[in-house]
């Protein structure tokens, strides 16, 4: 935990930037982000709020240079005055100020008859009742910034940069165009994959480090696993730092985050700019400094995408358009709160995202910002697809516009989302051509929680699950089945683990009752080694996942039952020290970093995952079999026995599961010689042995057989 003196230094440095005293700065922030209820005329406010819908412009926004001139344009229809502030250095407390002119559609503009490449800038935005000569007005970052310099402290002040768009040698690589049914997605955090020393990477934790070759971690590891798509946790510029621990801001008292960090990135600040946080060796990075000022993060991000594309691996981005970075000063909240955000009838933020503020995506210019951001990442960075955080908080018209415009650029672009947040509607997304995370298969197969909500692999039925539902998951959880979710199987993103919640490995450790989650763990390497029962549960869940129709997703480290144990000796006042973590969003430490030694400790499971990935990649039946070509057979001895045959073209398979915890189950095989490709120990595409007639499965095991 930071010492009091460090907090004071941080505040003094920050307020020297915005040109204020400590008291002025704190009061200014509160004034800019909150509404005095007593001064609100509800009727007048609601009328004004609704009238903002009429504003729309097709003018180019942001900063750009053309024919030797530089232009700045900001959409802020509620503002009464806007000043452009230009700085030579990001740390400059004061810059040259230029009054901007507003057009009839709410766009403020100013231009110069010279190129201002490399200059830092921002906007002072004034609203009705503001002192138009207030020198302490916060400088707002441009929402269309292509790169920003960020000061790493909890108010996250930023400076936009006038970027000269340089040509980049893509070496004839383009989008990786693949049928969505064929996707095997590896959800990963840029920093996690190489920050641990076991990765062997020189530039650990960075875009560049992720693609260093000949190393144990990063791209070579991902390629060796066999997945064909990576999904990056948020890599757009985001708020890195939260409120100092045991301190308050905006009426919030930080009792929840002793690390004072937002590590996962779900607090986006700039939708067009790659995060500078992943471009610097951040374990050497001192907080309270400017990062991103040389804009090298742009080329580094492109280099990362190109390296993956050279290996035939697609790149998806996790994007957060439902809310904005919460603890910042100088963003859309100060630019035009009434236009950009959903507010109640007293002018307060609506927060169905539980993140302090929800973007009003149904506004025409917010919709335009989102669509243009997606198209920019596709065209400029060759991104192949997107996963939308809390997708249900985005209005349907915007959802439809996004996919319509993106498919004009790349018909094979992939869109998936969390189909919740302000509701739950996987089918609604499916009707619009979007995929969605299938939380039903997740909860049905492993369970909802490891304490009293265990699922099928444990020999339990969670909630409304049943043999009928388990069969539905095999076929893609389609609407044609009872309680189905999707129109097409390629809209079902099947997964058992994501960044949220316990890892699949830890869920099993706790759910097996072999591990007490309150236990203090000091020897992590001994702790991560799986017991025989835990290995069986991991393999059974993985086998079901990789043989089910739809998109397959695993999370980083799932292939070796990664455990998230908070270091017991960490110098942070965390009551969870030494225990398993189920919400590691704030930990830039070994809790999240991938330790490649653990892949060796559980090499049996790691090899099993590699074999299942090879199986799915090699045989289209597990991705493209028709609904009618999947035939189920019941096992009379146990409801937890599942058997089915499937065929595709000339291949015939039989898949058998025994999720019963005690009973050995016997299954009759159709006539012919059957090659076993997967059994309780091994998985792959080469036959392990042949069998015919009948086969017996021990408890908590499964097999895949191919007709010879």
XYZ file of C-alpha atoms in Angstrom:
708
model
C 0.000 0.000 0.000
C 1.277 3.460 -0.851
C 2.575 5.573 1.988
C 0.801 8.859 2.751
C 3.793 10.812 1.459
C 3.597 9.037 -1.914
C -0.102 9.841 -2.224
C 0.622 13.511 -1.525
C 3.399 13.580 -4.128
C 1.013 12.000 -6.638
C -1.698 14.589 -5.973
C 0.740 17.503 -6.148
C 2.172 16.291 -9.462
C -1.282 15.783 -10.906
C -2.598 19.158 -9.854
C 0.474 20.949 -11.179
C -0.553 19.547 -14.551
C -4.108 20.869 -14.429
C -2.921 24.122 -12.830
C -4.738 24.050 -9.514
C -4.359 23.647 -5.793
C -5.255 20.431 -4.005
C -8.492 21.887 -2.730
C -9.466 23.456 -6.056
C -8.668 20.266 -7.921
C -10.787 18.045 -5.714
C -13.736 20.445 -5.695
C -13.426 20.951 -9.438
C -13.569 17.235 -10.055
C -16.666 16.834 -7.935
C -18.316 19.780 -9.635
C -17.565 18.432 -13.090
C -18.913 14.940 -12.426
C -21.910 15.456 -10.175
C -25.130 17.402 -10.385
C -26.579 19.400 -7.512
C -30.094 17.970 -7.273
C -31.453 21.171 -5.759
C -30.568 23.209 -8.824
C -32.188 20.869 -11.363
C -35.475 21.760 -13.025
C -36.514 18.251 -14.030
C -38.915 19.320 -16.767
C -36.411 21.691 -18.324
C -33.607 19.163 -18.062
C -35.568 16.328 -19.678
C -36.673 18.586 -22.524
C -33.085 19.706 -23.157
C -31.811 16.145 -22.808
C -34.252 14.802 -25.407
C -33.624 17.641 -27.854
C -29.954 16.628 -28.104
C -31.016 13.684 -30.292
C -31.408 16.061 -33.235
C -27.688 16.786 -33.495
C -25.739 14.860 -36.104
C -22.750 15.603 -38.302
C -20.766 13.720 -40.908
C -17.739 15.988 -40.600
C -14.429 14.320 -39.924
C -13.679 14.507 -36.206
C -10.443 14.498 -34.233
C -7.145 15.999 -35.371
C -5.783 15.517 -38.878
C -3.543 17.223 -41.415
C -4.380 17.764 -45.084
C -2.536 19.766 -47.750
C -0.197 21.316 -45.221
C -2.991 22.360 -42.855
C -3.994 20.892 -39.497
C -7.622 20.620 -38.429
C -9.250 19.985 -35.070
C -12.922 19.074 -34.695
C -14.859 18.128 -31.564
C -18.538 17.222 -31.254
C -20.002 18.821 -28.111
C -23.499 20.218 -28.810
C -24.220 21.256 -25.205
C -21.056 23.324 -24.824
C -21.172 27.119 -24.893
C -17.438 27.586 -25.469
C -14.501 25.335 -26.389
C -10.807 26.163 -26.399
C -8.130 24.102 -28.096
C -5.011 23.810 -25.918
C -1.733 22.951 -27.659
C 1.301 21.803 -25.663
C 4.924 21.261 -26.634
C 5.310 18.589 -23.929
C 2.628 16.541 -22.217
C 3.812 17.626 -18.784
C 3.326 21.323 -19.577
C 0.760 22.759 -17.183
C -0.306 25.426 -19.648
C -0.497 25.495 -23.419
C -1.466 27.947 -26.109
C -5.227 28.354 -26.235
C -7.360 28.930 -29.320
C -11.089 29.608 -29.385
C -13.008 27.152 -31.538
C -16.078 27.935 -33.633
C -19.288 25.918 -33.369
C -21.368 24.956 -36.401
C -25.110 24.325 -36.485
C -24.642 20.583 -35.870
C -22.680 20.860 -32.634
C -19.143 20.485 -34.038
C -16.453 22.833 -32.756
C -13.609 23.552 -35.211
C -10.324 25.356 -35.594
C -7.565 24.993 -38.200
C -3.960 26.062 -38.784
C -2.060 26.638 -42.002
C 0.776 24.352 -40.932
C 1.319 20.732 -39.935
C 1.326 20.147 -36.190
C 2.460 16.519 -36.173
C 3.736 15.440 -32.770
C 2.040 18.264 -30.882
C 0.108 17.428 -27.741
C -3.341 18.894 -27.318
C -6.686 18.788 -25.559
C -9.864 20.793 -25.125
C -11.262 23.047 -22.439
C -15.003 22.624 -22.711
C -17.344 25.105 -21.020
C -21.041 24.625 -20.323
C -23.882 26.848 -19.178
C -23.033 28.391 -15.811
C -19.258 27.830 -16.114
C -16.744 30.607 -15.622
C -15.484 31.080 -19.191
C -12.172 32.437 -17.910
C -11.514 29.720 -15.342
C -7.801 28.885 -15.698
C -8.266 25.603 -13.826
C -10.711 24.125 -16.296
C -9.691 20.494 -16.974
C -8.150 19.775 -20.368
C -10.146 17.004 -22.048
C -8.654 14.328 -24.252
C -9.934 14.107 -27.824
C -12.303 11.094 -28.098
C -10.999 10.518 -31.649
C -7.312 10.504 -30.629
C -5.242 7.979 -32.562
C -2.621 8.021 -29.804
C -2.457 9.585 -26.358
C 0.123 10.285 -23.712
C -1.128 9.255 -20.264
C 0.010 10.286 -16.824
C -0.074 7.188 -14.653
C -2.058 8.330 -11.671
C -5.624 7.774 -10.564
C -7.200 10.765 -12.306
C -5.458 9.595 -15.492
C -4.887 12.983 -17.150
C -4.060 12.582 -20.837
C -2.834 14.563 -23.786
C -3.985 13.781 -27.296
C -1.296 13.659 -29.971
C -1.479 14.867 -33.575
C -0.451 11.646 -35.301
C 1.170 11.394 -38.695
C -0.162 8.180 -40.162
C 2.842 6.363 -41.589
C 2.822 3.533 -44.071
C 3.345 0.149 -42.443
C 4.789 -2.885 -44.187
C 2.204 -5.604 -43.628
C 4.274 -7.991 -45.785
C 1.210 -9.034 -47.751
C -0.644 -10.177 -44.634
C -4.316 -9.344 -44.400
C -7.234 -10.534 -42.345
C -7.287 -14.184 -41.397
C -10.607 -15.156 -42.931
C -12.088 -18.265 -41.418
C -15.527 -19.821 -41.061
C -16.676 -18.977 -37.514
C -17.498 -22.641 -36.904
C -13.777 -23.348 -37.206
C -12.671 -20.839 -34.580
C -10.716 -22.005 -31.550
C -10.279 -18.841 -29.514
C -7.570 -18.326 -26.922
C -8.613 -15.507 -24.581
C -5.480 -13.778 -23.296
C -4.053 -10.690 -21.651
C -1.130 -9.129 -23.526
C 1.001 -8.710 -20.420
C 0.151 -12.040 -18.784
C 1.573 -14.118 -21.607
C 5.191 -12.969 -21.250
C 5.631 -11.055 -17.986
C 6.723 -14.072 -15.942
C 10.432 -14.863 -16.222
C 9.571 -18.410 -17.241
C 8.470 -17.036 -20.643
C 12.119 -16.450 -21.541
C 11.149 -13.219 -23.268
C 13.370 -10.131 -23.250
C 10.673 -7.466 -23.680
C 8.362 -9.008 -21.127
C 4.762 -7.869 -20.868
C 4.697 -5.954 -24.165
C 3.314 -6.204 -27.688
C 6.834 -6.787 -28.935
C 7.618 -9.386 -26.295
C 4.490 -11.334 -27.156
C 5.888 -12.032 -30.624
C 9.555 -12.754 -29.793
C 10.462 -16.051 -31.445
C 12.316 -19.011 -30.053
C 10.977 -18.414 -26.561
C 9.038 -20.619 -24.201
C 6.190 -18.134 -23.865
C 4.173 -15.882 -26.138
C 3.506 -16.545 -29.807
C 5.566 -19.738 -30.074
C 3.652 -21.246 -27.169
C 0.277 -20.220 -28.602
C 1.208 -21.622 -32.010
C 2.359 -24.920 -30.486
C -0.969 -25.280 -28.716
C -2.779 -25.231 -32.059
C -5.428 -22.565 -31.464
C -6.229 -20.436 -34.509
C -7.476 -17.200 -32.916
C -6.368 -15.003 -30.018
C -8.761 -12.671 -28.249
C -6.959 -9.829 -26.481
C -8.365 -8.480 -23.266
C -8.932 -4.710 -23.708
C -5.978 -3.103 -25.456
C -7.504 0.255 -26.324
C -6.153 3.044 -24.133
C -7.623 2.600 -20.665
C -7.529 3.917 -17.116
C -4.647 2.044 -15.491
C -5.012 3.356 -11.959
C -7.858 3.489 -9.442
C -8.428 5.585 -6.335
C -5.667 5.401 -3.707
C -6.516 2.737 -1.168
C -8.473 3.992 1.830
C -9.022 7.309 0.073
C -12.122 8.818 -1.488
C -13.042 10.358 -4.802
C -16.471 11.323 -6.135
C -17.938 10.160 -2.851
C -16.431 6.667 -3.280
C -14.232 5.256 -0.544
C -11.768 2.702 -1.883
C -12.091 -0.311 0.375
C -12.022 -2.856 -2.445
C -8.737 -2.391 -4.293
C -5.535 -2.249 -2.246
C -3.543 -2.578 -5.490
C -4.983 0.694 -6.840
C -4.733 -0.716 -10.354
C -7.114 -1.567 -13.151
C -5.096 -4.364 -14.746
C -7.535 -6.083 -17.108
C -8.368 -2.883 -18.987
C -12.163 -2.729 -18.706
C -12.078 1.057 -18.213
C -11.570 2.338 -21.755
C -10.665 5.995 -22.196
C -9.913 6.223 -25.930
C -11.578 4.037 -28.554
C -9.096 4.694 -31.386
C -5.785 4.497 -29.512
C -3.757 1.375 -28.638
C -2.778 1.147 -24.990
C 0.691 2.454 -24.222
C 0.674 0.337 -21.064
C 1.557 -2.741 -23.142
C 4.336 -0.971 -24.989
C 6.691 -0.323 -22.091
C 8.476 -2.553 -19.627
C 6.018 -1.748 -16.908
C 7.797 -3.564 -14.108
C 10.439 -0.877 -14.605
C 7.775 1.759 -15.118
C 7.520 4.206 -12.273
C 4.016 5.414 -11.676
C 3.480 9.153 -11.786
C 5.098 9.497 -15.206
C 3.998 10.063 -18.786
C 3.758 7.057 -21.080
C 2.846 6.792 -24.759
C 4.238 10.172 -25.750
C 6.407 8.834 -28.616
C 3.382 7.039 -30.225
C 5.495 3.898 -30.784
C 2.569 1.883 -29.437
C 0.918 2.241 -32.853
C 3.640 0.415 -34.773
C 4.121 -2.092 -31.936
C 0.453 -3.098 -32.029
C 0.560 -3.497 -35.807
C 3.723 -5.575 -35.555
C 2.010 -7.868 -33.072
C -1.012 -8.387 -35.347
C 1.250 -9.031 -38.350
C 3.246 -11.649 -36.457
C 0.102 -13.565 -35.527
C -1.255 -13.288 -39.052
C 1.952 -14.720 -40.487
C 1.202 -17.863 -38.482
C -2.407 -17.986 -39.652
C -3.670 -16.922 -36.226
C -6.511 -14.382 -36.230
C -6.595 -11.495 -33.762
C -9.769 -10.416 -31.985
C -10.124 -7.500 -29.577
C -12.221 -7.291 -26.445
C -13.868 -3.853 -26.631
C -15.771 -1.917 -23.983
C -18.342 0.505 -25.396
C -20.946 0.212 -22.643
C -19.263 2.634 -20.252
C -16.236 4.902 -20.015
C -13.273 4.937 -17.673
C -14.730 5.893 -14.324
C -11.988 7.610 -12.337
C -10.740 10.018 -14.970
C -10.851 13.738 -15.301
C -11.072 15.197 -18.792
C -13.029 12.838 -21.040
C -16.574 12.591 -22.441
C -17.997 13.287 -18.998
C -16.601 16.805 -19.141
C -16.953 17.212 -22.921
C -20.710 16.716 -23.007
C -22.187 14.631 -20.227
C -25.776 15.266 -21.334
C -25.168 14.031 -24.869
C -22.909 11.031 -24.352
C -24.410 9.360 -21.265
C -27.644 7.818 -20.071
C -28.905 10.004 -17.253
C -31.855 9.870 -14.901
C -34.399 12.685 -14.627
C -32.104 14.546 -12.229
C -29.086 14.398 -14.501
C -27.264 11.612 -12.640
C -25.482 8.807 -14.444
C -27.353 5.558 -14.948
C -25.013 2.661 -14.147
C -26.490 -0.675 -15.214
C -22.914 -1.601 -16.095
C -22.065 -1.162 -12.392
C -19.142 0.953 -13.570
C -20.410 4.428 -12.714
C -21.665 5.575 -16.099
C -23.356 4.059 -19.147
C -22.805 5.431 -22.642
C -25.944 6.511 -24.483
C -25.212 4.377 -27.527
C -28.600 5.180 -29.071
C -27.482 8.775 -29.683
C -26.547 9.166 -33.376
C -23.060 10.533 -32.713
C -22.250 7.935 -30.058
C -23.315 5.263 -32.548
C -21.090 6.887 -35.158
C -18.133 6.928 -32.748
C -18.536 3.210 -32.013
C -18.941 2.181 -35.652
C -16.006 4.311 -36.797
C -13.817 2.905 -34.033
C -14.539 -0.665 -35.164
C -13.871 0.169 -38.814
C -10.652 1.963 -37.873
C -9.259 -1.071 -36.037
C -10.184 -3.262 -38.991
C -8.644 -1.041 -41.640
C -5.682 0.430 -39.794
C -4.704 -2.527 -37.595
C -6.115 -5.482 -39.594
C -8.079 -6.754 -36.587
C -10.160 -9.818 -37.509
C -12.953 -9.676 -34.965
C -14.334 -8.227 -31.772
C -15.821 -9.346 -28.482
C -18.169 -6.761 -26.933
C -18.217 -6.413 -23.166
C -21.771 -6.306 -21.704
C -23.223 -6.236 -25.189
C -26.844 -5.928 -24.056
C -26.125 -2.379 -22.876
C -25.683 -1.371 -26.518
C -28.921 -0.584 -28.360
C -30.092 -2.850 -31.185
C -29.828 -0.235 -33.905
C -26.161 0.280 -33.096
C -25.574 -3.496 -32.958
C -27.117 -3.809 -36.432
C -25.161 -0.860 -37.832
C -21.855 -2.224 -36.526
C -22.114 -5.589 -38.261
C -23.584 -4.120 -41.454
C -20.768 -1.604 -41.935
C -17.998 -3.960 -40.801
C -19.018 -6.693 -43.233
C -18.676 -4.205 -46.082
C -14.985 -4.025 -45.163
C -14.426 -7.709 -44.347
C -17.341 -10.125 -44.910
C -15.690 -12.631 -42.561
C -15.288 -10.291 -39.590
C -16.287 -11.986 -36.330
C -18.557 -10.375 -33.739
C -19.289 -11.975 -30.391
C -20.428 -10.497 -27.117
C -21.553 -11.006 -23.594
C -25.326 -11.110 -24.220
C -26.105 -9.566 -20.842
C -25.899 -6.222 -19.060
C -29.222 -4.429 -18.894
C -30.962 -7.690 -19.804
C -30.162 -11.090 -21.279
C -30.827 -11.906 -24.929
C -28.480 -14.337 -26.741
C -31.231 -15.009 -29.269
C -31.572 -11.315 -30.066
C -27.896 -11.158 -30.979
C -28.145 -14.387 -32.969
C -31.006 -12.930 -35.022
C -28.673 -10.084 -35.936
C -25.785 -12.334 -36.956
C -23.779 -11.961 -33.755
C -22.246 -14.721 -31.679
C -22.535 -14.671 -27.904
C -20.876 -16.252 -24.908
C -22.887 -19.341 -23.982
C -23.106 -19.156 -20.211
C -25.644 -21.994 -20.284
C -23.118 -24.589 -21.436
C -20.601 -23.147 -18.977
C -22.980 -23.498 -16.017
C -24.476 -26.768 -17.185
C -21.182 -28.582 -17.682
C -19.020 -27.315 -14.825
C -21.583 -25.524 -12.662
C -22.302 -21.946 -11.618
C -20.085 -21.893 -8.522
C -17.816 -24.473 -6.866
C -19.485 -24.334 -3.463
C -23.150 -25.240 -3.961
C -23.649 -24.920 -7.717
C -21.798 -27.835 -9.321
C -22.639 -29.160 -12.765
C -22.602 -32.252 -14.954
C -18.903 -33.186 -14.755
C -19.395 -33.517 -10.978
C -22.417 -35.761 -11.436
C -24.812 -32.913 -10.567
C -27.584 -31.013 -12.341
C -27.208 -27.286 -11.900
C -30.461 -25.311 -12.116
C -32.702 -26.499 -14.955
C -30.059 -28.698 -16.548
C -30.903 -32.267 -17.536
C -29.819 -34.940 -20.023
C -31.965 -33.159 -22.594
C -30.122 -29.882 -22.128
C -26.712 -31.528 -22.215
C -27.625 -32.978 -25.601
C -28.698 -29.519 -26.744
C -25.254 -28.134 -25.875
C -23.613 -30.756 -28.095
C -25.599 -29.394 -31.064
C -24.887 -25.704 -30.419
C -27.731 -24.817 -27.994
C -30.095 -24.116 -30.876
C -33.554 -22.559 -30.683
C -35.058 -25.710 -32.150
C -34.291 -27.404 -28.824
C -36.099 -26.665 -25.585
C -34.532 -23.644 -23.841
C -32.203 -23.083 -26.819
C -30.479 -19.748 -27.392
C -29.194 -19.476 -30.967
C -30.395 -19.545 -34.566
C -27.102 -21.014 -35.766
C -24.506 -23.066 -33.940
C -21.745 -20.689 -35.058
C -23.356 -18.073 -32.826
C -22.691 -20.145 -29.698
C -19.345 -19.348 -28.092
C -18.804 -22.435 -25.958
C -16.528 -21.988 -22.960
C -15.853 -23.228 -19.446
C -13.480 -20.486 -18.337
C -12.957 -16.797 -19.046
C -11.050 -14.024 -17.308
C -14.040 -13.614 -14.947
C -14.505 -15.872 -11.947
C -12.428 -18.863 -10.919
C -10.256 -20.525 -13.507
C -11.618 -23.890 -14.624
C -8.727 -25.524 -12.788
C -9.464 -23.705 -9.532
C -13.200 -24.314 -9.889
C -12.407 -28.031 -10.027
C -9.916 -27.862 -7.155
C -12.581 -26.351 -4.914
C -15.526 -28.282 -6.362
C -13.711 -31.585 -5.893
C -13.657 -30.853 -2.151
C -9.953 -31.653 -2.209
C -8.953 -28.015 -1.740
C -10.146 -25.590 0.916
C -10.398 -22.117 -0.722
C -9.557 -20.497 2.630
C -6.277 -22.406 2.790
C -3.037 -20.397 2.807
C -0.821 -21.478 -0.108
C 2.886 -20.752 0.114
C 4.252 -23.445 -2.219
C 2.338 -22.681 -5.422
C 4.197 -25.212 -7.555
C 3.139 -28.065 -5.288
C -0.376 -26.680 -5.029
C -1.017 -26.489 -8.788
C -0.231 -30.167 -9.363
C -3.523 -31.890 -10.044
C -4.748 -34.935 -8.187
C -5.931 -37.940 -10.246
C -9.574 -36.967 -9.649
C -8.957 -33.338 -10.628
C -7.227 -34.467 -13.829
C -10.246 -36.596 -14.727
C -12.649 -33.695 -14.178
C -10.493 -31.328 -16.252
C -10.258 -33.814 -19.095
C -13.963 -34.636 -19.063
C -14.932 -30.956 -19.294
C -12.388 -30.279 -22.022
C -13.540 -33.276 -24.050
C -17.144 -32.099 -23.945
C -16.102 -28.569 -24.927
C -14.011 -29.568 -27.942
C -16.527 -32.030 -29.328
C -19.511 -29.632 -29.147
C -20.764 -27.719 -32.172
C -20.169 -23.960 -32.209
C -17.235 -21.647 -31.566
C -14.757 -22.965 -28.986
C -13.043 -20.658 -26.500
C -10.513 -21.397 -23.794
C -8.804 -18.921 -21.498
C -5.069 -18.520 -21.057
C -3.624 -21.333 -18.970
C -6.805 -23.406 -18.982
C -4.835 -26.043 -20.856
C -2.768 -26.802 -17.748
C -5.383 -25.993 -15.067
C -3.883 -22.624 -14.277
C -4.379 -21.495 -10.692
C -4.679 -17.883 -9.587
C -3.058 -17.827 -6.175
C -2.334 -14.401 -4.688
C 1.327 -14.367 -3.557
C 1.351 -14.936 0.207
C 4.263 -12.532 0.777
C 3.122 -9.671 -1.452
C 3.688 -6.226 0.057
C 0.076 -5.145 -0.287
C -2.587 -5.037 2.397
C -4.694 -7.761 0.767
C -6.715 -10.036 3.077
C -6.676 -12.672 0.315
C -2.917 -13.203 0.399
C -1.962 -16.793 -0.252
C -5.476 -17.775 -1.332
C -7.166 -18.573 -4.636
C -8.510 -15.472 -6.369
C -11.750 -15.385 -8.362
C -11.550 -11.721 -9.440
C -7.990 -10.756 -10.314
C -8.850 -7.649 -12.377
C -6.557 -5.457 -10.264
C -3.412 -7.566 -9.918
C -0.358 -6.780 -12.008
C 1.573 -9.599 -10.364
C 2.107 -13.356 -10.281
C -1.586 -13.940 -9.594
C -2.238 -13.287 -13.291
C 1.068 -13.937 -15.025
C 1.360 -17.209 -16.935
C 4.010 -19.383 -15.281
C 5.151 -21.811 -17.964
C 6.661 -24.132 -15.379
C 3.093 -25.015 -14.401
C 2.424 -26.267 -17.926
C 5.206 -28.756 -17.285
C 3.870 -29.718 -13.872
C 0.515 -30.622 -15.444
C 1.965 -31.733 -18.780
C -0.476 -34.638 -18.993
C -3.429 -32.238 -19.146
C -1.526 -29.866 -21.428
C -0.909 -32.691 -23.912
C -4.568 -33.702 -23.690
C -5.669 -30.184 -24.668
C -3.210 -30.145 -27.563
C -4.639 -33.432 -28.730
C -8.237 -32.189 -28.507
C -7.341 -29.043 -30.439
C -5.708 -31.185 -33.134
C -8.781 -33.423 -33.206
C -11.131 -30.468 -33.708
C -8.880 -28.873 -36.323
C -8.462 -32.118 -38.251
C -12.019 -33.434 -38.356
C -14.782 -31.068 -39.535
C -17.442 -33.352 -38.029
C -16.936 -31.686 -34.633
C -17.546 -28.281 -36.189
C -19.860 -28.793 -39.150
C -21.992 -31.891 -38.639
C -25.658 -31.337 -39.457
C -28.141 -31.466 -36.608
C -29.736 -34.591 -38.079
C -26.371 -36.341 -38.274
C -25.892 -36.281 -34.501
C -27.738 -39.308 -33.069
C -27.979 -39.752 -29.289
C -28.243 -42.974 -27.285
C -29.288 -43.169 -23.659
C -27.464 -45.267 -21.117
C -30.045 -47.044 -18.950
C -27.698 -47.389 -15.992
C -27.022 -43.680 -15.363
C -28.456 -40.325 -16.430
C -24.890 -39.051 -16.426
C -23.923 -41.316 -19.293
C -24.018 -39.664 -22.720
C -23.455 -41.313 -26.085
C -23.880 -40.130 -29.650
C -22.718 -40.827 -33.154
C -22.014 -38.132 -35.691
C -20.970 -38.164 -39.283
C -19.657 -35.667 -41.767
C -18.884 -36.553 -45.357
C -16.965 -39.873 -45.139
C -16.099 -39.728 -41.437
C -18.129 -41.518 -38.751
C -17.493 -40.961 -35.048
C -18.880 -42.062 -31.735
C -18.454 -39.926 -28.615
C -19.074 -41.411 -25.171
C -19.103 -39.793 -21.740
C -19.456 -41.132 -18.242
C -19.995 -38.260 -15.805
C -21.242 -40.612 -13.112
C -18.946 -40.280 -10.122
C -19.145 -43.923 -8.996
C -20.531 -46.247 -11.658
C -18.578 -47.781 -14.516
C -20.779 -47.636 -17.617
C -20.863 -50.038 -20.553
C -21.773 -48.812 -24.030
C -22.619 -50.866 -27.103
C -20.861 -49.819 -30.285
C -22.379 -49.931 -33.777
C -21.097 -52.678 -36.019
C -17.559 -52.335 -37.299
C -14.004 -51.758 -36.081
C -13.601 -48.547 -34.131
C -10.319 -46.679 -33.665
C -9.972 -44.946 -30.312
C -8.608 -41.415 -30.786
C -9.347 -40.137 -27.286
C -9.558 -42.072 -24.045
C -9.202 -41.280 -20.352
C -5.479 -40.679 -20.719
C -4.701 -39.414 -24.213
C -6.180 -37.360 -27.025
C -5.155 -36.735 -30.613
C -5.674 -37.756 -34.213
C -3.653 -40.969 -34.268
C -5.440 -44.185 -33.246
C -4.528 -45.394 -29.766
C -6.038 -48.847 -30.297
C -9.007 -50.577 -31.928
C -12.148 -51.959 -30.345
C -15.566 -53.302 -31.295
C -18.781 -54.609 -29.755
C -18.822 -53.004 -26.326
C -16.682 -50.573 -24.386
C -16.566 -49.837 -20.664
C -15.926 -46.354 -19.306
C -14.686 -45.808 -15.735
C -16.357 -42.959 -13.795
C -15.561 -39.394 -14.949
C -14.086 -40.322 -18.319
C -14.891 -40.083 -22.000
C -13.764 -41.468 -25.347
C -13.878 -40.559 -29.026
C -13.956 -43.376 -31.557
C -13.675 -43.234 -35.343
C -15.084 -45.931 -37.601
C -12.217 -47.570 -39.416
